[in-house]
PDB file of C-alpha atoms in Angstrom:
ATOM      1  CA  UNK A   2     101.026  88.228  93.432  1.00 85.00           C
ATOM      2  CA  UNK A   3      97.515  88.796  93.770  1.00 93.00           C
ATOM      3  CA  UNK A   4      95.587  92.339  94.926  1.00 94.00           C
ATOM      4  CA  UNK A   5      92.298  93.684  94.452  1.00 97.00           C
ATOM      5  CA  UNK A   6      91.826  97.395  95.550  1.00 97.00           C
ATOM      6  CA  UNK A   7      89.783 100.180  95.176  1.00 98.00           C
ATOM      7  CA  UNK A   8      92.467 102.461  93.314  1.00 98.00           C
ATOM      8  CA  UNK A   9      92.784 106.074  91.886  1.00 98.00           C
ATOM      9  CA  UNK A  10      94.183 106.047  87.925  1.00 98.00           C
ATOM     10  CA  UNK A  11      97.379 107.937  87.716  1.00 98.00           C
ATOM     11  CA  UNK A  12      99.164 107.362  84.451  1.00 96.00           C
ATOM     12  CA  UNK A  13      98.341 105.658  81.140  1.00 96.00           C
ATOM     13  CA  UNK A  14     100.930 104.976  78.973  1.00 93.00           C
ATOM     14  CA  UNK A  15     100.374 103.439  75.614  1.00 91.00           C
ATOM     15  CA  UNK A  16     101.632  99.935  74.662  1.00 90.00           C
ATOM     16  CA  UNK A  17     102.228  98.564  71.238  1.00 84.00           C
ATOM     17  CA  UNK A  18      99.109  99.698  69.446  1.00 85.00           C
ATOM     18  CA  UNK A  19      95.975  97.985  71.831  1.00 90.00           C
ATOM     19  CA  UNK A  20      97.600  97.919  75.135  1.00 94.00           C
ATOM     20  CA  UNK A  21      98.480 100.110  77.940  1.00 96.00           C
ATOM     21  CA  UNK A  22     100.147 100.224  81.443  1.00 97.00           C
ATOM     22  CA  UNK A  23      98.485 101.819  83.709  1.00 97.00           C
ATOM     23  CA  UNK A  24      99.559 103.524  87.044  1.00 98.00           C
ATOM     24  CA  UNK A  25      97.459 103.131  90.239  1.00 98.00           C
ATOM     25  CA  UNK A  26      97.261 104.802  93.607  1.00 98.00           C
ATOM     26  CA  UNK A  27      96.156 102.581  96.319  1.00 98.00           C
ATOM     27  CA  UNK A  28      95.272 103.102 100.080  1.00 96.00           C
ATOM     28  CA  UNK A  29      97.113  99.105 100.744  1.00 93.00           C
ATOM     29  CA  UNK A  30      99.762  99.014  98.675  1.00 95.00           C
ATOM     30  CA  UNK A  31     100.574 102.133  97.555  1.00 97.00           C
ATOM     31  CA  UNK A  32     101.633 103.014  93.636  1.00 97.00           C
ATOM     32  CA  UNK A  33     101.295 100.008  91.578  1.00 96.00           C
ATOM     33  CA  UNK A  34     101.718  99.207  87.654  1.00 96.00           C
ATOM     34  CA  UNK A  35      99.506  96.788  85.543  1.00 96.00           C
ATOM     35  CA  UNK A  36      99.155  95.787  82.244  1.00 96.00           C
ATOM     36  CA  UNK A  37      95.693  95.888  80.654  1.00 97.00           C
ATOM     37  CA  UNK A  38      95.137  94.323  77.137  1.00 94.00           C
ATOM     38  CA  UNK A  39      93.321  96.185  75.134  1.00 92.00           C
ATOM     39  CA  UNK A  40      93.457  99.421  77.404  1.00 89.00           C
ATOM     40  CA  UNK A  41      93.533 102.143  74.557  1.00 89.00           C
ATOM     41  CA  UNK A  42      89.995 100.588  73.145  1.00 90.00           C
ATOM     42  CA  UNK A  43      87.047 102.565  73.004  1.00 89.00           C
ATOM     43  CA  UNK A  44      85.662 100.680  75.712  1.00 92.00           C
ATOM     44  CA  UNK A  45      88.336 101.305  77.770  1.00 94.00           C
ATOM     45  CA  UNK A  46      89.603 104.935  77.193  1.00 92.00           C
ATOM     46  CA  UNK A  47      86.937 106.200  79.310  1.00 93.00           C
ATOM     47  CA  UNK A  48      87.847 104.014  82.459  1.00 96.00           C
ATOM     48  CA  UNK A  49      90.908 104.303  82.421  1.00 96.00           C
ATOM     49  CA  UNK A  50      91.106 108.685  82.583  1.00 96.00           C
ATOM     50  CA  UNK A  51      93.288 109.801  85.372  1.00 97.00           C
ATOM     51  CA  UNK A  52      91.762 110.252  88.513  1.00 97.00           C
ATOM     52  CA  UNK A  53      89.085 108.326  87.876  1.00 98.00           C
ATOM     53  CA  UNK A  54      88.368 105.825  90.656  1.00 98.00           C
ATOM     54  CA  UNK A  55      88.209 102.440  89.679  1.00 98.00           C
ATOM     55  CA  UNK A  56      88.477  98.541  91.533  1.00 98.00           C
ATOM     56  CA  UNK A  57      91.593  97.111  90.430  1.00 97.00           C
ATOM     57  CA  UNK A  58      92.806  93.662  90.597  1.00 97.00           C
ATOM     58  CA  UNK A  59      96.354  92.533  89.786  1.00 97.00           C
ATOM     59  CA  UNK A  60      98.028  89.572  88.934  1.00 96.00           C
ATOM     60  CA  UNK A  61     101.556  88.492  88.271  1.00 92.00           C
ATOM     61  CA  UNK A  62     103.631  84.439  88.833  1.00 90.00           C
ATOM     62  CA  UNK A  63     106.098  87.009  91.014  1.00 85.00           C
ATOM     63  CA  UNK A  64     105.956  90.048  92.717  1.00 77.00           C
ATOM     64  CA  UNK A  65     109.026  91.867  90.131  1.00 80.00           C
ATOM     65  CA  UNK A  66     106.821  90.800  87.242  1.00 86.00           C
ATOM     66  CA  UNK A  67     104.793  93.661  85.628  1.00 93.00           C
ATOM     67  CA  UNK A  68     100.956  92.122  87.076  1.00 94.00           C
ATOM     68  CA  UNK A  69      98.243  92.071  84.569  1.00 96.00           C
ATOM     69  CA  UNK A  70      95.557  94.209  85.419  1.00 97.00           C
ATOM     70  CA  UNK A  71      91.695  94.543  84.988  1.00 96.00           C
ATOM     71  CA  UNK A  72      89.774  97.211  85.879  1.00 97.00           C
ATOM     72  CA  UNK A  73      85.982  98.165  86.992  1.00 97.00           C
ATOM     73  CA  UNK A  74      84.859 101.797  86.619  1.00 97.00           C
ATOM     74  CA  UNK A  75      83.799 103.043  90.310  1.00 97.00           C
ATOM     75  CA  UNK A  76      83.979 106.773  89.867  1.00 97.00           C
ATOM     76  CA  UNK A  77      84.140 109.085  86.738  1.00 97.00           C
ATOM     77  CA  UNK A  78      85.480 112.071  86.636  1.00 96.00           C
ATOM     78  CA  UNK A  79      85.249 112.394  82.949  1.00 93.00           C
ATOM     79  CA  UNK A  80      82.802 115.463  83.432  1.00 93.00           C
ATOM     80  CA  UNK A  81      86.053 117.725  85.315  1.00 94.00           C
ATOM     81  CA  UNK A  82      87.531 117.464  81.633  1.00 94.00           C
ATOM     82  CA  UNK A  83      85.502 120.037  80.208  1.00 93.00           C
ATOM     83  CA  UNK A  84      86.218 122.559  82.734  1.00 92.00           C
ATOM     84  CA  UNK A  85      89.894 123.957  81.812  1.00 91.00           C
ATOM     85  CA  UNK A  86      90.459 125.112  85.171  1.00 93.00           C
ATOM     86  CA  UNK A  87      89.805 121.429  86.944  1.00 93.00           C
ATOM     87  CA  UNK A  88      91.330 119.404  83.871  1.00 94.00           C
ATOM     88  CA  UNK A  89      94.526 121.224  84.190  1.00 94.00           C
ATOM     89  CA  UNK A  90      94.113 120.239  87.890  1.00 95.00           C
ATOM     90  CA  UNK A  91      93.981 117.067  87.829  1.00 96.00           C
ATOM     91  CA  UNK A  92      95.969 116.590  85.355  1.00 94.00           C
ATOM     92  CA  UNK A  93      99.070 117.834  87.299  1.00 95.00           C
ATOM     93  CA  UNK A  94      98.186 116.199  90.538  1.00 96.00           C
ATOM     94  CA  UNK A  95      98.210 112.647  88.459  1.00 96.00           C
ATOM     95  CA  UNK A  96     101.428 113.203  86.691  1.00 94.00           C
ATOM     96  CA  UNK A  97     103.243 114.418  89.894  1.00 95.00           C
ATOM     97  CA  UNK A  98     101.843 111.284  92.079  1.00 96.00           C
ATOM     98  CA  UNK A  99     102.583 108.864  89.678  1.00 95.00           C
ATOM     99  CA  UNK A 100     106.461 110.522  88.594  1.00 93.00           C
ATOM    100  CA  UNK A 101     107.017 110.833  92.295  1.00 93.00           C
ATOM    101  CA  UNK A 102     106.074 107.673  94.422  1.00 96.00           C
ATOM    102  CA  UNK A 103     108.358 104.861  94.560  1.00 94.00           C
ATOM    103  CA  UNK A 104     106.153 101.537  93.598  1.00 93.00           C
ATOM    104  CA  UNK A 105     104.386  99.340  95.881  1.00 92.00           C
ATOM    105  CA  UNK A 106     105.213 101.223  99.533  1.00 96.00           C
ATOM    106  CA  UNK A 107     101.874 102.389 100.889  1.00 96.00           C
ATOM    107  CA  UNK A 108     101.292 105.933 101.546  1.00 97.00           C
ATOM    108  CA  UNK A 109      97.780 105.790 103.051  1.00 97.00           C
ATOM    109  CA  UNK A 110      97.590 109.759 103.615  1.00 96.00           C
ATOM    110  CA  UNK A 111      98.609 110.521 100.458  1.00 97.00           C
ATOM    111  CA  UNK A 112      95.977 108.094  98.934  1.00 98.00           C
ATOM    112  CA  UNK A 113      92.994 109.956 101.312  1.00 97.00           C
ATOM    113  CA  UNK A 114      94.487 113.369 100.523  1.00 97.00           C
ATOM    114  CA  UNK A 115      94.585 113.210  96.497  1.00 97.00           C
ATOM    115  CA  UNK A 116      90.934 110.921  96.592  1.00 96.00           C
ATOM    116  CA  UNK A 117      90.018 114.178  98.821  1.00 95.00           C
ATOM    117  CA  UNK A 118      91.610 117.151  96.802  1.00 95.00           C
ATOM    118  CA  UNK A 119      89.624 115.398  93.548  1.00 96.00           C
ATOM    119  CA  UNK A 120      86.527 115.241  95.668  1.00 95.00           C
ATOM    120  CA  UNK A 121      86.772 119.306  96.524  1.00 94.00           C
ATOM    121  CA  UNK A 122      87.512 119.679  92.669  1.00 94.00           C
ATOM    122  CA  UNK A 123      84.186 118.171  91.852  1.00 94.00           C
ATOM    123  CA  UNK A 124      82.332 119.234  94.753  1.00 92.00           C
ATOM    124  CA  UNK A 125      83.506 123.229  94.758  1.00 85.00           C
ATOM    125  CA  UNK A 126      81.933 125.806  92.424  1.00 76.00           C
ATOM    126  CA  UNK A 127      84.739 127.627  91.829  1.00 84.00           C
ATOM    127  CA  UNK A 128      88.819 127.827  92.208  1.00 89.00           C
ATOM    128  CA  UNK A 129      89.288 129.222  95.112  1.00 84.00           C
ATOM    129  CA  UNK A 130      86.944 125.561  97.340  1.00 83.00           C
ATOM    130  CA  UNK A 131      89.839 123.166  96.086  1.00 92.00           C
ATOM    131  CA  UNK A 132      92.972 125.829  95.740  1.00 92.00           C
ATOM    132  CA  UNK A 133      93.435 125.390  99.276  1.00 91.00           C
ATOM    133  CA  UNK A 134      93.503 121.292  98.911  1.00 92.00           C
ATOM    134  CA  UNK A 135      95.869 121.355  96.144  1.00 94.00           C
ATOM    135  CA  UNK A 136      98.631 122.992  97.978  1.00 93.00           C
ATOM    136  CA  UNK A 137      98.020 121.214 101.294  1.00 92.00           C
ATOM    137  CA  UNK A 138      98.511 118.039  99.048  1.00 95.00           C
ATOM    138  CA  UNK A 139     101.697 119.367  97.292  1.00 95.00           C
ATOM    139  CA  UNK A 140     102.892 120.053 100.912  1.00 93.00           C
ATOM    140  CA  UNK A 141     101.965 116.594 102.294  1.00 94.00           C
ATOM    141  CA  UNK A 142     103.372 114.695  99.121  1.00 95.00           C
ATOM    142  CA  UNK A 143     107.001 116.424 100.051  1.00 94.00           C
ATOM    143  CA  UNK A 144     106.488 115.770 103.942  1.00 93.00           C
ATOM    144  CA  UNK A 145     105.840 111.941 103.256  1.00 95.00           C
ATOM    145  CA  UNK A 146     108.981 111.814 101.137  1.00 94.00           C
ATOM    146  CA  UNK A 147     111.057 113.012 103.252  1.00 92.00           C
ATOM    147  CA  UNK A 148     111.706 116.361 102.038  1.00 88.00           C
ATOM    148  CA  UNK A 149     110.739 118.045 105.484  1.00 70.00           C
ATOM    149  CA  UNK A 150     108.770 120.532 104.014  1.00 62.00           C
ATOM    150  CA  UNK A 151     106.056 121.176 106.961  1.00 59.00           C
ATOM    151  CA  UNK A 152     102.293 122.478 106.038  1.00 55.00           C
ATOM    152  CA  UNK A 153     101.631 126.151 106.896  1.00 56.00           C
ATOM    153  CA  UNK A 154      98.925 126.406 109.718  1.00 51.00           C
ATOM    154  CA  UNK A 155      98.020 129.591 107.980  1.00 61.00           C
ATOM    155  CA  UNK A 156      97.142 127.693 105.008  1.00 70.00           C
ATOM    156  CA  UNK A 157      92.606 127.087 105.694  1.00 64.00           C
ATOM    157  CA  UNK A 158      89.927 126.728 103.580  1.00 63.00           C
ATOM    158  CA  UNK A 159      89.279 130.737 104.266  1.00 70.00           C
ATOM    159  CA  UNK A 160      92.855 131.763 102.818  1.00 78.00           C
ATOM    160  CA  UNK A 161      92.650 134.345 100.286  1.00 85.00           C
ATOM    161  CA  UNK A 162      94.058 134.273  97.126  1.00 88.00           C
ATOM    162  CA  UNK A 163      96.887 135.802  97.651  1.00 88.00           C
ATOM    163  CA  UNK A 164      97.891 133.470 100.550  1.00 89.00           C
ATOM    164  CA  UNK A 165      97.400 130.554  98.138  1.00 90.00           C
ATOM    165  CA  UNK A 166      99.407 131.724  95.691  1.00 91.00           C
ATOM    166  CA  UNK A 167     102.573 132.200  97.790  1.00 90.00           C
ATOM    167  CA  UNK A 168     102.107 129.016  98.946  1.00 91.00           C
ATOM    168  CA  UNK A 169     101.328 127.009  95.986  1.00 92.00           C
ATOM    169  CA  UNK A 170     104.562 129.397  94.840  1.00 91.00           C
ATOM    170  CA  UNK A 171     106.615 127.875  97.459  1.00 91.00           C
ATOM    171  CA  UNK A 172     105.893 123.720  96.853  1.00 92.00           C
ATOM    172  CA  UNK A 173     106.674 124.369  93.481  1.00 92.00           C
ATOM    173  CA  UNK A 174     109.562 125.123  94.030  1.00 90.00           C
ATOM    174  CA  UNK A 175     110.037 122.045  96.255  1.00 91.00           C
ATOM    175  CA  UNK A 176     109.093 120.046  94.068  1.00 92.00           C
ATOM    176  CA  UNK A 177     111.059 121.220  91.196  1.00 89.00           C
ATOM    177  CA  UNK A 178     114.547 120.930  93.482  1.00 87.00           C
ATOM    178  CA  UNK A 179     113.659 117.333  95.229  1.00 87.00           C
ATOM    179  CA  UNK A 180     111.024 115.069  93.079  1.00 87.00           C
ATOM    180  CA  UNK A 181     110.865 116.801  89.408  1.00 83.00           C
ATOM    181  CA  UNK A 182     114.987 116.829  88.962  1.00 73.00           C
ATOM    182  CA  UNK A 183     115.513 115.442  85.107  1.00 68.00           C
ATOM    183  CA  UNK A 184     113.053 113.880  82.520  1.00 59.00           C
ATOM    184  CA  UNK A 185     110.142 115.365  83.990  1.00 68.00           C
ATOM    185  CA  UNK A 186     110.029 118.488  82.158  1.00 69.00           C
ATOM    186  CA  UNK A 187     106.209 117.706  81.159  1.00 77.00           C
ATOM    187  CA  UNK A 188     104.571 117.374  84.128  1.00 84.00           C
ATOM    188  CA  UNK A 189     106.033 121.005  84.978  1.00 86.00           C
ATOM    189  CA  UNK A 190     104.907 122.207  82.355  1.00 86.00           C
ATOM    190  CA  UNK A 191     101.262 120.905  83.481  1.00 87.00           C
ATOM    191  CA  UNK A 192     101.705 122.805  86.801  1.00 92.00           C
ATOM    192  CA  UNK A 193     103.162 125.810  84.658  1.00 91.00           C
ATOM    193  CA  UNK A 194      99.381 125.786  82.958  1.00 90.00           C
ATOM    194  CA  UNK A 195      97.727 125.187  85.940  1.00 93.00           C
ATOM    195  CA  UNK A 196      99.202 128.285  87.622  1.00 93.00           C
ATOM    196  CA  UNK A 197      98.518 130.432  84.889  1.00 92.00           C
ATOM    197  CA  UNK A 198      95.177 129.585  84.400  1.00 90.00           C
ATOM    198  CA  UNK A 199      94.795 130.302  88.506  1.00 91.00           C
ATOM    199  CA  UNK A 200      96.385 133.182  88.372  1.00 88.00           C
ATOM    200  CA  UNK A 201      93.813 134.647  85.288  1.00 88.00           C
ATOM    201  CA  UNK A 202      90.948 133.340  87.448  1.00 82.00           C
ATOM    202  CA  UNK A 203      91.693 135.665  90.014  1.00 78.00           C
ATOM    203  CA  UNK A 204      92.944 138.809  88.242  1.00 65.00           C
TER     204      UNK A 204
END
């Protein structure tokens, strides 16, 4: 198994006390796992932040073996950290993509949606340019699993707050009944903060 792809980081899980797997998001081939040695170094923490975009390439003898993986910084988006709002963000839009996508089956929309929804993070001034995104992506995520859950055409990038709220309201609890079912009582806690904080934004 051999792939190099332009992929968005996901998840990065620490291994023994130098190492780390690391989930991917790719347009080709979807959600894939690698091993990087020495992935919790200095040099490394920085490139390996989720939803940073980085060229990947993976290699593994078969395709069921974990595929080691090295990693080239494209994109940072180390400077969204700082902002509470956009950290919390894109913090839950990482851990729900990586909990909820099976590995290696390609979801190309879902890969231009969440590169997208980061891009209006970084690109709007305020809450209310990306709000919009983030629920259209929660929405899309449960269409493209099969969860039938269509977008709301009243959903645009001129919806008010409340209108964003109900919405975002709604996919939550989606997502809670169909993708975040049993062990994944952290990443709704993420959202949880993520609400809040939107919520005292607009108050």
């Amino acid at each position: 198994m051999h792939l190099r792809a332009q992929a968005l980081i996901l998840s990065v899980r620490q291994h023994g006390e130098h190492n780390a797997v690391v989930r991917c998001l790719t347009r080709e081939a979807g959600m894939i796992a690698g091993y990087i040695r020495g992935g919790r170094s200095r040099a490394l923490r920085p490139v390996l932040q989720p939803a940073n975009l980085v060229m990947g390439e993976w290699r593994a003898r078969t395709y069921d073996q974990l595929a080691g993986l090295t990693v080239e910084l494209t994109h940072s988006r180390a400077p969204l950290y700082s902002e509470p709002l956009a950290s919390a963000a894109l913090e839950w839009v990482t851990a729900l993509t990586a909990i909820a996508l099976p590995e290696s089956q390609p979801y190309p929309r879902l890969y231009e949606a969440l590169d997208g929804m980061i891009g209006a993070i970084e690109a709007a001034p305020a809450a209310r340019g990306w709000a919009v995104a983030l629920a259209r992506y929660e929405q899309l995520l449960l269409a493209e699993l099969g969860y039938g859950f269509r977008q709301s055409p009243a959903l645009a990038g001129e919806s008010g707050w409340p209108e964003i709220i109900a919405a975002l309201t709604l996919t939550g609890r989606e997502i809670e009944a169909h993708l975040l079912t049993d062990r994944r009582a952290e990443a709704l806690a993420a959202r949880a903060r993520l609400i809040e904080r939107l919520k005292r934004a607009v108050a």
